[in-house]
């Protein structure tokens, strides 16, 4: 029961650095009841935080306890008690949950979705680079100097298909548009493979010495021992 201090204390909610409070959609018709549920949960978290982390506050600073509330309605500010509110959205909930499990992934999404700086996603038709026709996905990625091939986009409208991280042996067909991650729109695709060439190591002194030494093999011919 997430509305009791004892139940939340069993899962160490008071010691958590990030807490996600999600109000189910079934409470959407009765907002008063939903606000009471949210107020009870926030009060329980406040009590547990004072017990386990008395020097911290609920807020958005780096050392604060980060509490994010998702609900099918917009709660009053006094109910949040310093928590951050996020509108009800499946993508936002998944992103918040992933950020709690893997703190670094939030920076990755910020880099991808922030349009004014950092790397961005671009879609380019394969017609601009006809030498990529017939190559598989793994080979095509080695022809780009300043971009990373993430997948492909094919078709239009309801019949369109998007594939991210396809199999390495997936062959690029005509009419396919590539999804690329690049710093800017000046994407360069070389006509040759840009992967580093491996140079055979020169033989060591020991190898040359061993190779230069004659090998001695003995054999018997009509009762006589012969060196070969």
PDB file of C-alpha atoms in Angstrom:
ATOM      1  CA  UNK A   1       0.000   0.000   0.000  1.00  0.00           C
ATOM      2  CA  UNK A   2       1.835   3.164  -1.154  1.00  0.00           C
ATOM      3  CA  UNK A   3      -0.325   5.348   1.091  1.00  0.00           C
ATOM      4  CA  UNK A   4       1.180   4.122   4.371  1.00  0.00           C
ATOM      5  CA  UNK A   5       4.510   5.025   5.931  1.00  0.00           C
ATOM      6  CA  UNK A   6       5.204   1.422   6.944  1.00  0.00           C
ATOM      7  CA  UNK A   7       4.785   0.079   3.390  1.00  0.00           C
ATOM      8  CA  UNK A   8       6.969   2.788   1.852  1.00  0.00           C
ATOM      9  CA  UNK A   9       9.609   2.333   4.533  1.00  0.00           C
ATOM     10  CA  UNK A  10       9.936  -1.349   3.603  1.00  0.00           C
ATOM     11  CA  UNK A  11      11.171  -0.379   0.129  1.00  0.00           C
ATOM     12  CA  UNK A  12      13.443   2.385   1.530  1.00  0.00           C
ATOM     13  CA  UNK A  13      11.520   5.166  -0.196  1.00  0.00           C
ATOM     14  CA  UNK A  14      12.915   7.673   2.295  1.00  0.00           C
ATOM     15  CA  UNK A  15      16.500   6.883   1.241  1.00  0.00           C
ATOM     16  CA  UNK A  16      15.865   7.213  -2.501  1.00  0.00           C
ATOM     17  CA  UNK A  17      17.478   9.999  -4.477  1.00  0.00           C
ATOM     18  CA  UNK A  18      14.763   9.954  -7.142  1.00  0.00           C
ATOM     19  CA  UNK A  19      11.087   9.049  -6.603  1.00  0.00           C
ATOM     20  CA  UNK A  20       8.406   8.661  -9.269  1.00  0.00           C
ATOM     21  CA  UNK A  21       4.826   9.050  -8.037  1.00  0.00           C
ATOM     22  CA  UNK A  22       2.266   7.898 -10.590  1.00  0.00           C
ATOM     23  CA  UNK A  23      -1.467   8.387 -10.063  1.00  0.00           C
ATOM     24  CA  UNK A  24      -3.486   5.773 -12.042  1.00  0.00           C
ATOM     25  CA  UNK A  25      -5.866   6.887 -14.782  1.00  0.00           C
ATOM     26  CA  UNK A  26      -8.797   5.332 -12.916  1.00  0.00           C
ATOM     27  CA  UNK A  27      -8.768   8.352 -10.580  1.00  0.00           C
ATOM     28  CA  UNK A  28      -9.245  10.821 -13.455  1.00  0.00           C
ATOM     29  CA  UNK A  29     -13.060  11.160 -13.041  1.00  0.00           C
ATOM     30  CA  UNK A  30     -12.723  11.942  -9.319  1.00  0.00           C
ATOM     31  CA  UNK A  31     -10.007  14.582  -9.024  1.00  0.00           C
ATOM     32  CA  UNK A  32     -10.738  15.279  -5.367  1.00  0.00           C
ATOM     33  CA  UNK A  33     -10.030  11.670  -4.465  1.00  0.00           C
ATOM     34  CA  UNK A  34      -6.929  11.688  -6.658  1.00  0.00           C
ATOM     35  CA  UNK A  35      -5.629  14.826  -4.922  1.00  0.00           C
ATOM     36  CA  UNK A  36      -6.197  13.199  -1.526  1.00  0.00           C
ATOM     37  CA  UNK A  37      -4.249  10.144  -2.661  1.00  0.00           C
ATOM     38  CA  UNK A  38      -1.413  12.315  -3.926  1.00  0.00           C
ATOM     39  CA  UNK A  39      -1.358  14.399  -0.733  1.00  0.00           C
ATOM     40  CA  UNK A  40      -1.158  11.227   1.376  1.00  0.00           C
ATOM     41  CA  UNK A  41       1.717   9.807  -0.657  1.00  0.00           C
ATOM     42  CA  UNK A  42       3.643  13.080  -0.562  1.00  0.00           C
ATOM     43  CA  UNK A  43       3.142  13.347   3.213  1.00  0.00           C
ATOM     44  CA  UNK A  44       4.463   9.790   3.689  1.00  0.00           C
ATOM     45  CA  UNK A  45       7.519  10.586   1.573  1.00  0.00           C
ATOM     46  CA  UNK A  46       8.103  13.756   3.595  1.00  0.00           C
ATOM     47  CA  UNK A  47       8.065  11.815   6.861  1.00  0.00           C
ATOM     48  CA  UNK A  48      10.413   9.133   5.552  1.00  0.00           C
ATOM     49  CA  UNK A  49      12.802  11.694   4.082  1.00  0.00           C
ATOM     50  CA  UNK A  50      13.069  13.460   7.428  1.00  0.00           C
ATOM     51  CA  UNK A  51      13.970  10.130   9.022  1.00  0.00           C
ATOM     52  CA  UNK A  52      16.507   8.895   6.471  1.00  0.00           C
ATOM     53  CA  UNK A  53      17.806  12.094   4.829  1.00  0.00           C
ATOM     54  CA  UNK A  54      17.133  14.988   7.226  1.00  0.00           C
ATOM     55  CA  UNK A  55      19.720  17.271   5.580  1.00  0.00           C
ATOM     56  CA  UNK A  56      18.044  17.157   2.159  1.00  0.00           C
ATOM     57  CA  UNK A  57      14.974  18.825   0.698  1.00  0.00           C
ATOM     58  CA  UNK A  58      12.656  17.958  -2.173  1.00  0.00           C
ATOM     59  CA  UNK A  59      13.652  20.085  -5.141  1.00  0.00           C
ATOM     60  CA  UNK A  60      15.466  20.331  -8.457  1.00  0.00           C
ATOM     61  CA  UNK A  61      18.998  21.015  -7.241  1.00  0.00           C
ATOM     62  CA  UNK A  62      21.693  18.386  -7.625  1.00  0.00           C
ATOM     63  CA  UNK A  63      21.795  17.463  -3.921  1.00  0.00           C
ATOM     64  CA  UNK A  64      18.005  17.552  -3.491  1.00  0.00           C
ATOM     65  CA  UNK A  65      15.686  14.561  -3.480  1.00  0.00           C
ATOM     66  CA  UNK A  66      14.048  14.551  -6.909  1.00  0.00           C
ATOM     67  CA  UNK A  67      10.344  13.678  -6.832  1.00  0.00           C
ATOM     68  CA  UNK A  68       8.406  13.560 -10.114  1.00  0.00           C
ATOM     69  CA  UNK A  69       4.604  13.313 -10.107  1.00  0.00           C
ATOM     70  CA  UNK A  70       2.621  12.049 -13.090  1.00  0.00           C
ATOM     71  CA  UNK A  71      -1.163  12.210 -12.986  1.00  0.00           C
ATOM     72  CA  UNK A  72      -4.148  12.437 -15.361  1.00  0.00           C
ATOM     73  CA  UNK A  73      -4.824  15.954 -14.023  1.00  0.00           C
ATOM     74  CA  UNK A  74      -2.798  19.027 -13.061  1.00  0.00           C
ATOM     75  CA  UNK A  75      -2.446  19.026  -9.257  1.00  0.00           C
ATOM     76  CA  UNK A  76      -2.295  22.244  -7.227  1.00  0.00           C
ATOM     77  CA  UNK A  77       1.145  23.559  -6.356  1.00  0.00           C
ATOM     78  CA  UNK A  78       0.569  23.185  -2.612  1.00  0.00           C
ATOM     79  CA  UNK A  79      -0.028  19.456  -3.073  1.00  0.00           C
ATOM     80  CA  UNK A  80       3.310  18.878  -4.816  1.00  0.00           C
ATOM     81  CA  UNK A  81       5.461  20.096  -1.888  1.00  0.00           C
ATOM     82  CA  UNK A  82       8.421  20.912  -4.127  1.00  0.00           C
ATOM     83  CA  UNK A  83       7.972  17.959  -6.497  1.00  0.00           C
ATOM     84  CA  UNK A  84       8.071  18.305 -10.276  1.00  0.00           C
ATOM     85  CA  UNK A  85       4.915  17.575 -12.252  1.00  0.00           C
ATOM     86  CA  UNK A  86       4.997  15.806 -15.636  1.00  0.00           C
ATOM     87  CA  UNK A  87       1.872  15.492 -17.819  1.00  0.00           C
ATOM     88  CA  UNK A  88       0.498  12.010 -18.316  1.00  0.00           C
ATOM     89  CA  UNK A  89       2.385  10.518 -21.240  1.00  0.00           C
ATOM     90  CA  UNK A  90       3.626   6.974 -21.791  1.00  0.00           C
ATOM     91  CA  UNK A  91       6.900   8.147 -23.315  1.00  0.00           C
ATOM     92  CA  UNK A  92       7.544  10.573 -20.454  1.00  0.00           C
ATOM     93  CA  UNK A  93       6.852   7.887 -17.853  1.00  0.00           C
ATOM     94  CA  UNK A  94       9.201   5.420 -19.536  1.00  0.00           C
ATOM     95  CA  UNK A  95      11.875   8.086 -19.845  1.00  0.00           C
ATOM     96  CA  UNK A  96      11.564   9.042 -16.178  1.00  0.00           C
ATOM     97  CA  UNK A  97      11.747   5.410 -15.107  1.00  0.00           C
ATOM     98  CA  UNK A  98      14.831   4.808 -17.280  1.00  0.00           C
ATOM     99  CA  UNK A  99      16.463   7.967 -15.917  1.00  0.00           C
ATOM    100  CA  UNK A 100      15.940   6.704 -12.383  1.00  0.00           C
ATOM    101  CA  UNK A 101      17.550   3.348 -13.220  1.00  0.00           C
ATOM    102  CA  UNK A 102      20.280   4.773 -15.480  1.00  0.00           C
ATOM    103  CA  UNK A 103      20.997   8.438 -14.593  1.00  0.00           C
ATOM    104  CA  UNK A 104      23.174   8.990 -17.671  1.00  0.00           C
ATOM    105  CA  UNK A 105      20.412   8.199 -20.163  1.00  0.00           C
ATOM    106  CA  UNK A 106      18.678  11.533 -19.504  1.00  0.00           C
ATOM    107  CA  UNK A 107      21.721  13.309 -20.927  1.00  0.00           C
ATOM    108  CA  UNK A 108      21.500  11.141 -24.052  1.00  0.00           C
ATOM    109  CA  UNK A 109      17.851  12.083 -24.687  1.00  0.00           C
ATOM    110  CA  UNK A 110      18.652  15.725 -23.996  1.00  0.00           C
ATOM    111  CA  UNK A 111      21.386  15.575 -26.627  1.00  0.00           C
ATOM    112  CA  UNK A 112      19.040  14.020 -29.193  1.00  0.00           C
ATOM    113  CA  UNK A 113      15.903  16.073 -28.571  1.00  0.00           C
ATOM    114  CA  UNK A 114      17.442  19.496 -27.966  1.00  0.00           C
ATOM    115  CA  UNK A 115      17.378  21.145 -31.391  1.00  0.00           C
ATOM    116  CA  UNK A 116      19.538  24.206 -30.695  1.00  0.00           C
ATOM    117  CA  UNK A 117      22.783  22.430 -29.819  1.00  0.00           C
ATOM    118  CA  UNK A 118      24.487  19.050 -29.884  1.00  0.00           C
ATOM    119  CA  UNK A 119      23.993  16.202 -32.317  1.00  0.00           C
ATOM    120  CA  UNK A 120      20.701  15.771 -34.167  1.00  0.00           C
ATOM    121  CA  UNK A 121      18.875  13.154 -36.212  1.00  0.00           C
ATOM    122  CA  UNK A 122      18.788  13.519 -40.003  1.00  0.00           C
ATOM    123  CA  UNK A 123      17.022  11.549 -42.741  1.00  0.00           C
ATOM    124  CA  UNK A 124      18.779  11.361 -46.087  1.00  0.00           C
ATOM    125  CA  UNK A 125      17.748   9.525 -49.244  1.00  0.00           C
ATOM    126  CA  UNK A 126      20.090   6.858 -50.538  1.00  0.00           C
ATOM    127  CA  UNK A 127      19.885   8.378 -54.042  1.00  0.00           C
ATOM    128  CA  UNK A 128      22.553  10.905 -53.054  1.00  0.00           C
ATOM    129  CA  UNK A 129      25.021   8.085 -52.460  1.00  0.00           C
ATOM    130  CA  UNK A 130      24.377   5.428 -55.146  1.00  0.00           C
ATOM    131  CA  UNK A 131      27.586   3.572 -54.249  1.00  0.00           C
ATOM    132  CA  UNK A 132      25.875   2.409 -51.046  1.00  0.00           C
ATOM    133  CA  UNK A 133      23.322   0.329 -52.992  1.00  0.00           C
ATOM    134  CA  UNK A 134      23.763  -3.352 -52.300  1.00  0.00           C
ATOM    135  CA  UNK A 135      25.894  -2.859 -49.189  1.00  0.00           C
ATOM    136  CA  UNK A 136      24.703  -4.203 -45.895  1.00  0.00           C
ATOM    137  CA  UNK A 137      23.979  -1.954 -42.955  1.00  0.00           C
ATOM    138  CA  UNK A 138      27.298  -2.668 -41.234  1.00  0.00           C
ATOM    139  CA  UNK A 139      29.369  -1.901 -44.334  1.00  0.00           C
ATOM    140  CA  UNK A 140      27.473   1.323 -45.139  1.00  0.00           C
ATOM    141  CA  UNK A 141      28.306   2.829 -41.763  1.00  0.00           C
ATOM    142  CA  UNK A 142      32.020   2.719 -42.611  1.00  0.00           C
ATOM    143  CA  UNK A 143      31.605   5.214 -45.467  1.00  0.00           C
ATOM    144  CA  UNK A 144      30.499   8.146 -43.279  1.00  0.00           C
ATOM    145  CA  UNK A 145      33.128  10.411 -41.804  1.00  0.00           C
ATOM    146  CA  UNK A 146      31.035  12.719 -39.607  1.00  0.00           C
ATOM    147  CA  UNK A 147      27.803  10.761 -39.017  1.00  0.00           C
ATOM    148  CA  UNK A 148      26.562   7.533 -37.468  1.00  0.00           C
ATOM    149  CA  UNK A 149      24.006   5.404 -39.304  1.00  0.00           C
ATOM    150  CA  UNK A 150      21.230   4.443 -36.860  1.00  0.00           C
ATOM    151  CA  UNK A 151      18.685   2.828 -39.150  1.00  0.00           C
ATOM    152  CA  UNK A 152      16.496   3.293 -42.186  1.00  0.00           C
ATOM    153  CA  UNK A 153      13.147   4.791 -43.153  1.00  0.00           C
ATOM    154  CA  UNK A 154      11.038   3.453 -46.003  1.00  0.00           C
ATOM    155  CA  UNK A 155       7.667   4.346 -47.503  1.00  0.00           C
ATOM    156  CA  UNK A 156       5.221   7.180 -46.832  1.00  0.00           C
ATOM    157  CA  UNK A 157       2.084   7.598 -44.787  1.00  0.00           C
ATOM    158  CA  UNK A 158       0.555   4.589 -43.096  1.00  0.00           C
ATOM    159  CA  UNK A 159       2.701   2.186 -45.109  1.00  0.00           C
ATOM    160  CA  UNK A 160       5.959   3.722 -43.883  1.00  0.00           C
ATOM    161  CA  UNK A 161       8.409   1.602 -41.924  1.00  0.00           C
ATOM    162  CA  UNK A 162      11.111   2.694 -39.506  1.00  0.00           C
ATOM    163  CA  UNK A 163      13.854   0.365 -38.360  1.00  0.00           C
ATOM    164  CA  UNK A 164      16.495   1.392 -35.826  1.00  0.00           C
ATOM    165  CA  UNK A 165      19.558  -0.744 -35.262  1.00  0.00           C
ATOM    166  CA  UNK A 166      18.754  -3.280 -37.994  1.00  0.00           C
ATOM    167  CA  UNK A 167      20.729  -6.516 -38.389  1.00  0.00           C
ATOM    168  CA  UNK A 168      24.271  -6.069 -39.625  1.00  0.00           C
ATOM    169  CA  UNK A 169      23.607  -8.096 -42.766  1.00  0.00           C
ATOM    170  CA  UNK A 170      20.510  -6.087 -43.778  1.00  0.00           C
ATOM    171  CA  UNK A 171      21.020  -5.016 -47.417  1.00  0.00           C
ATOM    172  CA  UNK A 172      20.286  -1.378 -48.301  1.00  0.00           C
ATOM    173  CA  UNK A 173      17.766  -1.241 -51.144  1.00  0.00           C
ATOM    174  CA  UNK A 174      16.935   1.538 -53.560  1.00  0.00           C
ATOM    175  CA  UNK A 175      14.411   4.082 -52.267  1.00  0.00           C
ATOM    176  CA  UNK A 176      15.429   3.662 -48.634  1.00  0.00           C
ATOM    177  CA  UNK A 177      16.212   6.734 -46.547  1.00  0.00           C
ATOM    178  CA  UNK A 178      18.891   6.462 -43.896  1.00  0.00           C
ATOM    179  CA  UNK A 179      18.510   7.783 -40.348  1.00  0.00           C
ATOM    180  CA  UNK A 180      21.775   9.385 -39.271  1.00  0.00           C
ATOM    181  CA  UNK A 181      23.093  11.030 -36.129  1.00  0.00           C
ATOM    182  CA  UNK A 182      25.340  13.998 -36.926  1.00  0.00           C
ATOM    183  CA  UNK A 183      26.579  17.260 -35.459  1.00  0.00           C
ATOM    184  CA  UNK A 184      25.068  19.292 -38.315  1.00  0.00           C
ATOM    185  CA  UNK A 185      23.512  18.881 -41.753  1.00  0.00           C
ATOM    186  CA  UNK A 186      26.841  18.749 -43.616  1.00  0.00           C
ATOM    187  CA  UNK A 187      26.909  14.946 -43.758  1.00  0.00           C
ATOM    188  CA  UNK A 188      29.735  13.513 -45.820  1.00  0.00           C
ATOM    189  CA  UNK A 189      29.687  10.059 -47.364  1.00  0.00           C
ATOM    190  CA  UNK A 190      32.937   8.894 -48.887  1.00  0.00           C
ATOM    191  CA  UNK A 191      33.195   6.734 -51.982  1.00  0.00           C
ATOM    192  CA  UNK A 192      35.658   4.462 -50.220  1.00  0.00           C
ATOM    193  CA  UNK A 193      35.696   2.500 -47.004  1.00  0.00           C
ATOM    194  CA  UNK A 194      36.974   4.743 -44.203  1.00  0.00           C
ATOM    195  CA  UNK A 195      37.718   1.966 -41.738  1.00  0.00           C
ATOM    196  CA  UNK A 196      41.347   1.906 -40.609  1.00  0.00           C
ATOM    197  CA  UNK A 197      43.567  -0.424 -42.544  1.00  0.00           C
ATOM    198  CA  UNK A 198      45.399  -3.072 -40.563  1.00  0.00           C
ATOM    199  CA  UNK A 199      49.115  -3.244 -41.319  1.00  0.00           C
ATOM    200  CA  UNK A 200      50.876  -6.546 -40.913  1.00  0.00           C
ATOM    201  CA  UNK A 201      53.431  -6.404 -38.134  1.00  0.00           C
ATOM    202  CA  UNK A 202      57.057  -6.614 -39.188  1.00  0.00           C
ATOM    203  CA  UNK A 203      58.774  -9.834 -38.186  1.00  0.00           C
ATOM    204  CA  UNK A 204      60.775  -9.580 -34.996  1.00  0.00           C
ATOM    205  CA  UNK A 205      64.443 -10.390 -34.688  1.00  0.00           C
ATOM    206  CA  UNK A 206      63.659 -13.679 -33.040  1.00  0.00           C
ATOM    207  CA  UNK A 207      61.283 -14.618 -35.854  1.00  0.00           C
ATOM    208  CA  UNK A 208      63.905 -13.760 -38.487  1.00  0.00           C
ATOM    209  CA  UNK A 209      66.571 -15.678 -36.616  1.00  0.00           C
ATOM    210  CA  UNK A 210      64.381 -18.726 -36.345  1.00  0.00           C
ATOM    211  CA  UNK A 211      63.351 -18.483 -39.987  1.00  0.00           C
ATOM    212  CA  UNK A 212      66.941 -18.111 -41.188  1.00  0.00           C
ATOM    213  CA  UNK A 213      68.178 -21.174 -39.340  1.00  0.00           C
ATOM    214  CA  UNK A 214      68.191 -24.324 -41.506  1.00  0.00           C
ATOM    215  CA  UNK A 215      66.021 -27.128 -40.355  1.00  0.00           C
ATOM    216  CA  UNK A 216      67.735 -30.466 -39.993  1.00  0.00           C
ATOM    217  CA  UNK A 217      65.840 -33.609 -40.788  1.00  0.00           C
ATOM    218  CA  UNK A 218      67.278 -37.076 -40.678  1.00  0.00           C
ATOM    219  CA  UNK A 219      66.276 -40.024 -42.788  1.00  0.00           C
ATOM    220  CA  UNK A 220      67.541 -43.523 -43.392  1.00  0.00           C
ATOM    221  CA  UNK A 221      68.501 -44.634 -46.871  1.00  0.00           C
ATOM    222  CA  UNK A 222      69.705 -48.205 -47.350  1.00  0.00           C
ATOM    223  CA  UNK A 223      71.062 -48.376 -43.870  1.00  0.00           C
ATOM    224  CA  UNK A 224      72.829 -44.991 -43.961  1.00  0.00           C
ATOM    225  CA  UNK A 225      71.827 -41.931 -41.936  1.00  0.00           C
ATOM    226  CA  UNK A 226      71.402 -38.870 -44.190  1.00  0.00           C
ATOM    227  CA  UNK A 227      71.048 -35.222 -43.119  1.00  0.00           C
ATOM    228  CA  UNK A 228      68.606 -33.186 -45.185  1.00  0.00           C
TER     229      UNK A 228
END
